[in-house]
Short mmCIF file of C-alpha atoms and ligand atoms in Angstrom, two decimals:
data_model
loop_
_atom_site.label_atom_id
_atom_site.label_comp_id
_atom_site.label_asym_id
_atom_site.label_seq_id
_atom_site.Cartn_x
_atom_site.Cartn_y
_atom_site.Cartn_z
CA UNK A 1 -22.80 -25.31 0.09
CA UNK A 2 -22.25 -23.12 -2.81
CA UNK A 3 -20.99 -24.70 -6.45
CA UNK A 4 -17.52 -24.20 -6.40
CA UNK A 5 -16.67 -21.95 -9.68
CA UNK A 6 -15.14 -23.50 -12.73
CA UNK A 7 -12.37 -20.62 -12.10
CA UNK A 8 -10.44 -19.55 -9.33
CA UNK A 9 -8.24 -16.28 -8.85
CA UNK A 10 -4.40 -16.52 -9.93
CA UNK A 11 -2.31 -18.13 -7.77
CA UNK A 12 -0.98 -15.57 -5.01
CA UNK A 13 -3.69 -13.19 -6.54
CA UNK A 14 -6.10 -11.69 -3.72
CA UNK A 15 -9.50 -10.71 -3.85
CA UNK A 16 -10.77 -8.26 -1.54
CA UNK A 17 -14.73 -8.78 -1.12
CA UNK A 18 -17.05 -7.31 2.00
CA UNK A 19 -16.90 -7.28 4.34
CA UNK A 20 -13.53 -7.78 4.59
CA UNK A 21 -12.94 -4.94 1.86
CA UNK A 22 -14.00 -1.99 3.99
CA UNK A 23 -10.60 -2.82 5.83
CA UNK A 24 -8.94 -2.85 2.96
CA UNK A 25 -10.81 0.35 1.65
CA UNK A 26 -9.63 2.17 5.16
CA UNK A 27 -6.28 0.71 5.32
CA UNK A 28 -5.71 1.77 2.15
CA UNK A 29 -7.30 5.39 2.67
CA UNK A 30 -5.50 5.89 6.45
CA UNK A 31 -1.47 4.68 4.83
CA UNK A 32 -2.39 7.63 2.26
CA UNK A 33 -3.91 10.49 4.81
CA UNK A 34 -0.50 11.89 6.37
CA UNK A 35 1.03 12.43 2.80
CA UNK A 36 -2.25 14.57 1.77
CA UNK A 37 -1.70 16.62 5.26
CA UNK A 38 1.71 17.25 3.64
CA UNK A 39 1.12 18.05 0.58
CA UNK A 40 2.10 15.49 -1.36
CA UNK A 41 -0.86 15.61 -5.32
CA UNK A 42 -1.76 12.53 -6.40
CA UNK A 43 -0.51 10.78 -9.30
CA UNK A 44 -2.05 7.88 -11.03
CA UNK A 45 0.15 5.63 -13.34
CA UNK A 46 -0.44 3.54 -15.55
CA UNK A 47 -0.46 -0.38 -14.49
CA UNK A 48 2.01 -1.50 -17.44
CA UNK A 49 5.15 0.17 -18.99
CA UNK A 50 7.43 -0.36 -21.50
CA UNK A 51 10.06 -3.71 -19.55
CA UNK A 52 13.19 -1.33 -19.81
CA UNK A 53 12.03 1.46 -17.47
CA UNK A 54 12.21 -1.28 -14.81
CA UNK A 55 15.51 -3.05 -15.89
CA UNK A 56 16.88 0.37 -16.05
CA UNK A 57 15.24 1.98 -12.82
CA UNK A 58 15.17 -1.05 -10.62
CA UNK A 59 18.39 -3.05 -11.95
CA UNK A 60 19.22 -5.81 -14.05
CA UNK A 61 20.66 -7.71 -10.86
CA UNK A 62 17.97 -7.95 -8.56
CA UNK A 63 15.45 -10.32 -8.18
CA UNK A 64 12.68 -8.43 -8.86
CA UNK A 65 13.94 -8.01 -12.63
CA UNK A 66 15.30 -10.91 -12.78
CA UNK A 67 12.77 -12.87 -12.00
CA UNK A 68 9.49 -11.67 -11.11
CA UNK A 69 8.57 -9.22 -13.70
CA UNK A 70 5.01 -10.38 -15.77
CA UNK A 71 6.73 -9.07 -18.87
CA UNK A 72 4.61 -9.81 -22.03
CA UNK A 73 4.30 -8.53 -25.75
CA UNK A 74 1.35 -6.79 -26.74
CA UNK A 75 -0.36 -7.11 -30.36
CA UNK A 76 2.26 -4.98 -31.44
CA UNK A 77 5.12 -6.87 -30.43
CA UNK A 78 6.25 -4.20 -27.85
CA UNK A 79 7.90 -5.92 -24.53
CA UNK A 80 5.47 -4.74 -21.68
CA UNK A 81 5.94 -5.30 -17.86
CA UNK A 82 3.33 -5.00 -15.51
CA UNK A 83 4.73 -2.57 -12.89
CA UNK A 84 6.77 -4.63 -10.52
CA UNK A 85 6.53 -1.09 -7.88
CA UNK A 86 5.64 2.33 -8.44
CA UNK A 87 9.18 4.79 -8.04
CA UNK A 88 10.28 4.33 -11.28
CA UNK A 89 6.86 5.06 -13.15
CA UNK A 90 6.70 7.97 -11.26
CA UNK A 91 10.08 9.25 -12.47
CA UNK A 92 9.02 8.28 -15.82
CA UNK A 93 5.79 10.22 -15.45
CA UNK A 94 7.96 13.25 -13.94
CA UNK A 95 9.88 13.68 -16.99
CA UNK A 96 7.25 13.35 -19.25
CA UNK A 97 5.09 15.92 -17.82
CA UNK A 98 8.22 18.38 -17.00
CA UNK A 99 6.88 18.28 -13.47
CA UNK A 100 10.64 18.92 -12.93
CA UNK A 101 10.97 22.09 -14.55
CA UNK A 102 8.42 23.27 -11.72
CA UNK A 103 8.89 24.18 -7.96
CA UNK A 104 10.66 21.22 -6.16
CA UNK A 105 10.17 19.31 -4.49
CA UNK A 106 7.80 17.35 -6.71
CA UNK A 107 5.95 15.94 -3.94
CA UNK A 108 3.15 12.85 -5.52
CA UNK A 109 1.41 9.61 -3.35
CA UNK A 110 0.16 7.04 -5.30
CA UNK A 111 -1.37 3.21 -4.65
CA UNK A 112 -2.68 0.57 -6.07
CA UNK A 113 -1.47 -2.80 -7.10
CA UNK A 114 1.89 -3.85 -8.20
CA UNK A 115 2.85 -7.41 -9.84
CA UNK A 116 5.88 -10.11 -8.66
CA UNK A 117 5.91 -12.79 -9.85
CA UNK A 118 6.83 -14.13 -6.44
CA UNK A 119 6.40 -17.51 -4.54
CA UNK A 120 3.36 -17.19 -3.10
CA UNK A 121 3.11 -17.25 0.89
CA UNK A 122 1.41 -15.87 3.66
CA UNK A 123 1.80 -11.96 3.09
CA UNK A 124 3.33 -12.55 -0.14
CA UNK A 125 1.33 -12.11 -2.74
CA UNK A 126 1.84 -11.80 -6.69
CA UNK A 127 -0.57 -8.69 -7.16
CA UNK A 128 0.14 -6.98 -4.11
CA UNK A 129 -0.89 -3.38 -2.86
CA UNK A 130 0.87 -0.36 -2.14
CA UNK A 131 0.38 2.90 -0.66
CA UNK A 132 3.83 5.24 -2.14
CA UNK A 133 4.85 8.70 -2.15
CA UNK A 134 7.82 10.15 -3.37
CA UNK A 135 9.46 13.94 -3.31
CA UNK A 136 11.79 14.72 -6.01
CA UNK A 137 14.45 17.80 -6.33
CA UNK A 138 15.34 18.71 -2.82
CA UNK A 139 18.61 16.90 -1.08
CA UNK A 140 17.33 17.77 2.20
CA UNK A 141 17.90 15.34 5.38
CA UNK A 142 14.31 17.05 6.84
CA UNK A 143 12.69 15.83 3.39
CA UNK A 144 14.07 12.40 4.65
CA UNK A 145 12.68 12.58 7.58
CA UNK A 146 9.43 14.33 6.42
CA UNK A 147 9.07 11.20 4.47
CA UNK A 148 9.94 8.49 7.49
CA UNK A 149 7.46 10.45 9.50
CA UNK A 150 4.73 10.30 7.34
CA UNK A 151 5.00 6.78 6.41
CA UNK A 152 5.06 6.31 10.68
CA UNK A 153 2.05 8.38 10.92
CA UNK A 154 0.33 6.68 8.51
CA UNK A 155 0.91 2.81 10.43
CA UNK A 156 -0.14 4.59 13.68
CA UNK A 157 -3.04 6.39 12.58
CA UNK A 158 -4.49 2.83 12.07
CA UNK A 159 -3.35 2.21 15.48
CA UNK A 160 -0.65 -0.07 14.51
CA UNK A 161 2.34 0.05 17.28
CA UNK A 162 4.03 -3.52 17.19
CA UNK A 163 6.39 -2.16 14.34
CA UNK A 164 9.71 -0.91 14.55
CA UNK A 165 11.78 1.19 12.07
CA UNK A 166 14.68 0.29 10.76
CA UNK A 167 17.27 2.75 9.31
CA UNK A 168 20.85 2.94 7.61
CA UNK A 169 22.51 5.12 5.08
CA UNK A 170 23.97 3.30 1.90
CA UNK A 171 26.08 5.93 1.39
CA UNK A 172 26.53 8.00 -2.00
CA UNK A 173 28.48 8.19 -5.41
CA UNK A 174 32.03 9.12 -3.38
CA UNK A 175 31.78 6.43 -0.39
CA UNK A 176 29.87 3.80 -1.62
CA UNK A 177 32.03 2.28 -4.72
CA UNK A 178 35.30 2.14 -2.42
CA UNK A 179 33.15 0.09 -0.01
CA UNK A 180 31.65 -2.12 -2.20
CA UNK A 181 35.35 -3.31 -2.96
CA UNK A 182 35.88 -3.49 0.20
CA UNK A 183 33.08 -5.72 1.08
CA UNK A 184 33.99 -7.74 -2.16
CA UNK A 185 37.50 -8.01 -1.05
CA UNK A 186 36.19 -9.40 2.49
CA UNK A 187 34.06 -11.61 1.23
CA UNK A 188 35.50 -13.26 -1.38
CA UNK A 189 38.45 -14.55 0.78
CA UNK A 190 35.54 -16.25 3.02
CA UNK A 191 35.02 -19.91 2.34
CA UNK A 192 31.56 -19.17 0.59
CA UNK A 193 29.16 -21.41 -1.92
CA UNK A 194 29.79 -20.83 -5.09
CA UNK A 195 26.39 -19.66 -5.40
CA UNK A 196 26.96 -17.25 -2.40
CA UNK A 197 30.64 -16.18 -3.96
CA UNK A 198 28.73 -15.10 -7.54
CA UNK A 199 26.32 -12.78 -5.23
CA UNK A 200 29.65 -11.60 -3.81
CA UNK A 201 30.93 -10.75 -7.11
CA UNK A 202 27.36 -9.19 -8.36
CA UNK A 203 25.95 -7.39 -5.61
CA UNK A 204 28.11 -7.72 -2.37
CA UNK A 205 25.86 -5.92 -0.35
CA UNK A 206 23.07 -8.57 -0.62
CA UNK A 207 25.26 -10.91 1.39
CA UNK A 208 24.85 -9.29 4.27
CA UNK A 209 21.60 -9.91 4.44
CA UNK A 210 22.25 -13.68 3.89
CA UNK A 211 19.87 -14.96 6.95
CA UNK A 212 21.81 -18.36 7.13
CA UNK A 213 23.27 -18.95 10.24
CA UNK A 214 26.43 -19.97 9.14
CA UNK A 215 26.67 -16.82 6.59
CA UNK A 216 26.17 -14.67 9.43
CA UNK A 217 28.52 -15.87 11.37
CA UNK A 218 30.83 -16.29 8.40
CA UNK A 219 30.09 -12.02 7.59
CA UNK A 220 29.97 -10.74 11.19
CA UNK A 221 32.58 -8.74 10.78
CA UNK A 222 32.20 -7.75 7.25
CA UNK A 223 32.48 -3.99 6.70
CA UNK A 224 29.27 -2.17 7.33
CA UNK A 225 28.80 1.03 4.69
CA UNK A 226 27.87 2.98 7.82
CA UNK A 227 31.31 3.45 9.13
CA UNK A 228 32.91 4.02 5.60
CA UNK A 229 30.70 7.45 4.93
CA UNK A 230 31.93 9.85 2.67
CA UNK A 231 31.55 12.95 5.28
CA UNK A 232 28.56 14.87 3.52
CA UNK A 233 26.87 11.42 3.52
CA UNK A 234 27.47 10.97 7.13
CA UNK A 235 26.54 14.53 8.12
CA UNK A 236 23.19 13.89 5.59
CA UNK A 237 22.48 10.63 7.71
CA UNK A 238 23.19 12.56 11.43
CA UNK A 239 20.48 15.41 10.51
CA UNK A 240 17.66 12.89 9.16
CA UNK A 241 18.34 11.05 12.92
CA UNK A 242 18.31 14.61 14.39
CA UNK A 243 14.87 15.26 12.71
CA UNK A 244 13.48 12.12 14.01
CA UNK A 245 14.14 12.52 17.12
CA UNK A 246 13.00 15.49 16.96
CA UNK A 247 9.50 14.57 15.36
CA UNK A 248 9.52 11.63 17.99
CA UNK A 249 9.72 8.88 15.19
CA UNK A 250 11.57 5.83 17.34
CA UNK A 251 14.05 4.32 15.15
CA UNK A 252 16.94 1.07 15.50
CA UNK A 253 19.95 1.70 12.84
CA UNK A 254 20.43 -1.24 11.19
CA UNK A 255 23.87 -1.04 9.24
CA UNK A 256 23.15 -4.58 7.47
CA UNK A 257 19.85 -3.54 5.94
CA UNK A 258 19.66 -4.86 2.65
CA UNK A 259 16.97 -3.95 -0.40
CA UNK A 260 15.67 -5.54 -2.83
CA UNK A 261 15.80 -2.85 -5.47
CA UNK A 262 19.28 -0.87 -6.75
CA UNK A 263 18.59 2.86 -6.94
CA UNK A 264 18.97 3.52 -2.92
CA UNK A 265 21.59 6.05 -2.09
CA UNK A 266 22.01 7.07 1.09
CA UNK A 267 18.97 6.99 3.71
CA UNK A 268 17.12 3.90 3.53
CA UNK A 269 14.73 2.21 6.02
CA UNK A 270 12.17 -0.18 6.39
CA UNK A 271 9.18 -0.76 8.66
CA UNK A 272 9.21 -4.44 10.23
CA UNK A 273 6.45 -6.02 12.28
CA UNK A 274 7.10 -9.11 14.65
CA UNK A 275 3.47 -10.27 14.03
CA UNK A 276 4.08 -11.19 10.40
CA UNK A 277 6.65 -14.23 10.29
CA UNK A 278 8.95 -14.32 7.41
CA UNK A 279 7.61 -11.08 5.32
CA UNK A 280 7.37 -8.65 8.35
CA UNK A 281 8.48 -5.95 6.02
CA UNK A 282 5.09 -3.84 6.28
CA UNK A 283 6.85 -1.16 4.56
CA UNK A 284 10.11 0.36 2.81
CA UNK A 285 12.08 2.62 0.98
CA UNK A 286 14.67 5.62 0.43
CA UNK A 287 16.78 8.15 -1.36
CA UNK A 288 17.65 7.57 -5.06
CA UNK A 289 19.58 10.53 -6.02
CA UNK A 290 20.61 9.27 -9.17
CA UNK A 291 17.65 7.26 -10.92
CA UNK A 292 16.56 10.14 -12.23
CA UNK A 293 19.56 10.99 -14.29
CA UNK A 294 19.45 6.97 -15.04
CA UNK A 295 16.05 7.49 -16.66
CA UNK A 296 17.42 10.25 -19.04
CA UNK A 297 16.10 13.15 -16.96
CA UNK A 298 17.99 16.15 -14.84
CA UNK A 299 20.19 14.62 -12.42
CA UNK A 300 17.75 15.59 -9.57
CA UNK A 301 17.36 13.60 -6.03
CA UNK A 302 14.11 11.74 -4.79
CA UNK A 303 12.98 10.10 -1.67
CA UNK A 304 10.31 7.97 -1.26
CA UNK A 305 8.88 4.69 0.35
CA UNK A 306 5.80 1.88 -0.45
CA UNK A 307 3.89 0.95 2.28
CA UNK A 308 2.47 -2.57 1.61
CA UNK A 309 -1.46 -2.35 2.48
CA UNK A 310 -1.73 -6.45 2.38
CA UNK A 311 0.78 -7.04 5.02
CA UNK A 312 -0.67 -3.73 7.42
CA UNK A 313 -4.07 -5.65 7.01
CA UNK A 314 -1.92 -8.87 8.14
CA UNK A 315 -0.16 -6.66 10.98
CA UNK A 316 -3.77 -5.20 12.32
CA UNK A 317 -5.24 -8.62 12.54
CA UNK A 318 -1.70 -9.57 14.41
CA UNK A 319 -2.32 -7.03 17.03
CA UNK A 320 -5.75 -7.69 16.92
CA UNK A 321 -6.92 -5.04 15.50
CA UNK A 322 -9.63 -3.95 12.63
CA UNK A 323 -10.50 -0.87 10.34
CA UNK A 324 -13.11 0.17 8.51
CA UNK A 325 -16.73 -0.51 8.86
CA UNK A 326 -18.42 -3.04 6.29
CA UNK A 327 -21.05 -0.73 4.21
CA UNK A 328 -24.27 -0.79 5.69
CA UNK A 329 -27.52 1.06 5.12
CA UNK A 330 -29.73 4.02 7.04
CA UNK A 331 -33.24 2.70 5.97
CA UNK A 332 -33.82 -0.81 4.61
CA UNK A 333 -37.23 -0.84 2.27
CA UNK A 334 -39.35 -3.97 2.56
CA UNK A 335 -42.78 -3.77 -0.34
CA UNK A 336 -45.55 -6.09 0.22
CA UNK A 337 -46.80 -6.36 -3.48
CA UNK A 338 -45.81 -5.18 -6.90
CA UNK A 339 -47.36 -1.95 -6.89
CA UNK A 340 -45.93 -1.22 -3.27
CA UNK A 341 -42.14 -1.86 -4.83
CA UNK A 342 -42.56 0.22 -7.72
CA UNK A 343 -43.17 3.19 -4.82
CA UNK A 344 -40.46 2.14 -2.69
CA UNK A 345 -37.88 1.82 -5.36
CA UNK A 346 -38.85 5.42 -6.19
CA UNK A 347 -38.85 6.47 -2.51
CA UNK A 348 -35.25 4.94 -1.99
CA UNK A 349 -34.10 6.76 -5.23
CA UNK A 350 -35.22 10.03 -3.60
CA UNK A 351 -33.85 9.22 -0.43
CA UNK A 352 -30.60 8.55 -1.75
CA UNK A 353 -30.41 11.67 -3.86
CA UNK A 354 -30.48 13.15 -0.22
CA UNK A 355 -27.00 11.25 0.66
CA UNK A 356 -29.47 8.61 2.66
CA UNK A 357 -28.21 4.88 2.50
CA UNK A 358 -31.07 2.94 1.27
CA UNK A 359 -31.60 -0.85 0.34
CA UNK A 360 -34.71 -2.38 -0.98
CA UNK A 361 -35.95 -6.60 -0.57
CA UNK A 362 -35.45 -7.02 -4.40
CA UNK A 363 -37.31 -10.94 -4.98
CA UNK A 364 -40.54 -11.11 -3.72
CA UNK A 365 -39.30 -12.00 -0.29
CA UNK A 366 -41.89 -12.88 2.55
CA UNK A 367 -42.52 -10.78 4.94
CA UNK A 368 -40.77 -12.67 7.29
CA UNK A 369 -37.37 -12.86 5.19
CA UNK A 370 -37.83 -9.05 4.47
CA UNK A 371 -37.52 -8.34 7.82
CA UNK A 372 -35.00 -10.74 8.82
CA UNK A 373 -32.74 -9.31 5.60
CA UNK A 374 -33.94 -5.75 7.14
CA UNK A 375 -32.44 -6.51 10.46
CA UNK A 376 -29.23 -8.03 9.45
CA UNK A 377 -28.80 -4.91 6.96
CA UNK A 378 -27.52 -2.88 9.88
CA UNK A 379 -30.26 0.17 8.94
CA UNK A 380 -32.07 1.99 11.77
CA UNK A 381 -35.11 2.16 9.72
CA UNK A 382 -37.17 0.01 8.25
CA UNK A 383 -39.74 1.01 5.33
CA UNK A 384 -42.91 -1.24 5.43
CA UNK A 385 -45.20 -0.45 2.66
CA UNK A 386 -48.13 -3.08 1.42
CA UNK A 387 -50.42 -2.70 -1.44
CA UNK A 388 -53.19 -1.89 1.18
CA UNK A 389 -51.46 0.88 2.66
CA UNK A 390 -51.25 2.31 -0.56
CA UNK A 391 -54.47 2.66 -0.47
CA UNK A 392 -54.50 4.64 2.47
CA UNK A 393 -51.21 6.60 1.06
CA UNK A 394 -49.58 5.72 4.35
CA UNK A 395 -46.68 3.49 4.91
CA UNK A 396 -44.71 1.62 7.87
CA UNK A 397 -42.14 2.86 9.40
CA UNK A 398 -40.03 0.87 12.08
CA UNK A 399 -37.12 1.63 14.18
CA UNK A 400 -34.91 -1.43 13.94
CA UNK A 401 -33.43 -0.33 17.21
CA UNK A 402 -36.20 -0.21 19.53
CA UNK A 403 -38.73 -2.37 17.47
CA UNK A 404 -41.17 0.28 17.88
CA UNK A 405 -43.83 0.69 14.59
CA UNK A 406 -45.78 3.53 13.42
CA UNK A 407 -47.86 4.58 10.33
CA UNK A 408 -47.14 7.90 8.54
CA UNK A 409 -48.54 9.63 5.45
CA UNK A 410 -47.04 8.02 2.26
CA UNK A 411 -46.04 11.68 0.86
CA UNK A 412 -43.98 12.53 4.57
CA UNK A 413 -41.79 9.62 4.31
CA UNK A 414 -38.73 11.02 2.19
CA UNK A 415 -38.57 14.03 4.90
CA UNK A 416 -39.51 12.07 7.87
CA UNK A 417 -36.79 9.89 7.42
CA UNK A 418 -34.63 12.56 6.74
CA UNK A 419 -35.28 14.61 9.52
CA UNK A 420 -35.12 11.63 12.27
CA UNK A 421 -31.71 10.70 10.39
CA UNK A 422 -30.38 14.04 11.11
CA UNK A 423 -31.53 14.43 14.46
CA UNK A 424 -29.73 11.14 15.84
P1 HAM B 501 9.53 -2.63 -1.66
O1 HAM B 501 10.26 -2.75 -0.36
O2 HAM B 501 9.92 -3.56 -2.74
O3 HAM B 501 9.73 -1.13 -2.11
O4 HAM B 501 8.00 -2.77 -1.39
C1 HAM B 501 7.35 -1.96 -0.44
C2 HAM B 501 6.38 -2.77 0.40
O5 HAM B 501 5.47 -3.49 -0.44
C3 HAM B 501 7.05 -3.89 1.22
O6 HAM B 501 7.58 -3.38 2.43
C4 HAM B 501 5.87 -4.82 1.48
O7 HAM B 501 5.11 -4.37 2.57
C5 HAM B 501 5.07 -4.67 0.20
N1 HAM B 501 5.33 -5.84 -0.68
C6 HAM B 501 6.36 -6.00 -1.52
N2 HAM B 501 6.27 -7.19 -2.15
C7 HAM B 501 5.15 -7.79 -1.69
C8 HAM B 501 4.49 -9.03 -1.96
N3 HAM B 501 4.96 -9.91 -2.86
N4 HAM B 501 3.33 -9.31 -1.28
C9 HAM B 501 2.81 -8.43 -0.39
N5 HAM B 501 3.39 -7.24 -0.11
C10 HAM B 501 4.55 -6.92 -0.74
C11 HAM B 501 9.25 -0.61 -3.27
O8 HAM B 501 8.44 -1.15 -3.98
C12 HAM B 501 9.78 0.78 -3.56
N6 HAM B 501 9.19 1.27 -4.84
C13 HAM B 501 9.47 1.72 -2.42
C14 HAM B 501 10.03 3.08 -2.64
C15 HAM B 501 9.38 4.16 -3.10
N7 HAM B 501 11.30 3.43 -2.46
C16 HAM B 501 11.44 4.70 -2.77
N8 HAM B 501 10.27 5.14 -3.18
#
């Protein structure tokens, strides 16, 4: 049994080490493939930003502000947050660069981890990772669905299918302030908490999402936004379905969707998989026409989601399912002697320069472990070289598949290996 350290990671902090990390390393890579195919340029933020870009962007009122932000001050006694999610560094980033004043949509993907300070569970992490894109400047229900479908594609291109989508419109600047008196009114003549009545008063809408069984019962008849639609929102929401459909993206509208951060307008949707328990949310997001403007730029639309590569690892390993393959090498070098290493690390170097995989038995291993460490390697070759065959400038070379040995020229084994590489 190994020491155990003196530290251990963070609480709620994963590590991601091999093999498991080639998962995450294709996870990662597949969420983000569909948004290249669409044309979506990458954009790489920076992990901490000044703490009022998020009050502002994401809300004073929600929890993730509220409570989960790592907010610090640095040496110069400037309040810092590590980014709690990635839409409203990107907006930030936008208007710096005057990415706006260009052709719209901005279209940028983005990933990485993100920081909540969170009570840690399983799939709920407090460094988490995301996979985001987000298309700014164009009000267009096909963006919307442009968005959903890539975001779909990118679940099922890791051959995820126990998910569903869930959808809603939150309506926009002319519908959505009458309802939320509404709601208010309707609620606050319920015989609530307090603590339950105060969310009323704050942020309505989060009551709906109340999963007590008693508050649901209690709200079941609460107003949903979805039938109080100003009509352009309404015709906005009918067109993204329309696409969908279209683009065969199955979908359940969910009127009582709630999320966790303020800027959604209109479409908004999240990605839920039954394999995950209590955070099933494998992915989310929507339209925020007016964080821009919030965030002292143009008053220009955006769409976006974050797809949450932890809990698609969690939903793959739900369905039974992997990704990735853990690193392995092509030719595995084993020296018999000092002299015989020195040659081999310099025949590996070479070998590599040709894109060839190589790993050497660093240590002074036996013979014995060399080969064993050769075998579990994964390589199809093995390089045997001893100070003797030095001596007759040949060396060993073994197929690890068949078993099969044979001695070639020391000079030929760079090409030789190269050639029987590229002719299997
Ligand atoms: P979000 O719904 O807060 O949206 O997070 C997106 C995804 O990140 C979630 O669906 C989930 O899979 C993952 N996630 C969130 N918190 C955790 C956690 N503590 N542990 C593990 N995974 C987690 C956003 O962040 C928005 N910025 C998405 C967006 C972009 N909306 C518009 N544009």
């Amino acid at each position: 049994m190994s020491k155990p350290s003196a530290f251990a990671a963070p609480k709620g902090i994963p590590d991601y080490v091999p093999p498991g990390s080639a998962e995450f390393i294709a996870v990662r890579d597949g969420l983000t493939r569909p948004a290249r195919l669409a044309g979506y340029g990458h954009i790489e933020l920076p992990i901490f930003e000044d703490t009022g870009l998020f009050a502002r962007g994401v809300g004073e009122s929600t929890d993730v502000v509220s409570k989960e932000m790592y907010t610090f001050a640095d040496r110069g006694d400037r309040s810092v947050t590590l980014r709690p999610e990635g839409t409203a560094g990107v907006m930030r980033a936008v208007i710096e660069h005057g990415l706006d004043r260009g052709q719209l949509p901005v279209k940028l993907s983005y990933g990485g981890p993100f920081f909540r300070y969170e009570r840690p569970q399983a799939g709920r992490y407090r460094q988490l990772q995301q996979v985001g894109v987000e298309a700014i400047g164009v009000d267009d229900p096909a963006l919307d669905a442009e968005v959903i479908a890539i975001a779909d594609a990118g679940f099922r291109g890791l051959g995820l299918d126990g998910f569903r989508l869930e959808i809603t419109s939150l309506g926009d600047d002319t519908c959505r302030p009458q309802y939320r008196e509404l709601l208010q009114e309707f609620l606050l003549k319920l015989p609530l908490d307090e603590a339950t009545q105060q969310r009323a008063r704050i942020n309505p809408l989060r009551v709906l999402d109340d999963k007590r069984p008693e508050v649901r019962e209690l709200t079941a008849d609460a107003p949903l936004m979805l039938d109080h639609l100003s009509e352009s929102a309404k015709s906005h929401f009918d067109d993204v379905l329309r696409y969908l459909d279209a683009l065969g993206v199955t979908y359940v509208v969910n009127p009582r969707m709630v999320r966790g951060l303020d800027y959604y307008t209109k479409t908004t949707f999240e990605f839920v998989h039954d394999g995950l328990g209590a955070q099933s949310g494998i992915g989310g997001g929507g339209r925020y026409d007016g964080l821009m403007a919030q965030l002292g730029g143009q008053p220009l639309s955006g769409i976006g989601f974050g797809l949450g590569v932890d809990r698609t690892m969690l939903a793959l390993a739900a369905e039974g399912k992997t990704a990735g393959t853990p690193e392995r090498c092509d030719v595995y070098c084993v020296p018999l002697g000092d002299d015989a290493k020195l040659r081999l690390a310099m025949i590996a170097q070479q070998l590599r320069a040709n894109g060839i995989r190589v790993d050497l038995a660093y240590g002074g291993r036996s013979v014995k472990g060399a080969m064993k460490a050769a075998d579990k390697s994964g390589a199809r070759f093995a390089l045997v070289l001893g100070d003797r065959d030095l001596a007759d400038a040949t060396i060993g070379l073994k197929n690890l598949g068949n078993g099969e040995q044979q001695q070639i020229p020391l000079d030929d084994a760079v090409a030789t290996v190269g050639d029987l590489l590229d002719r299997s």
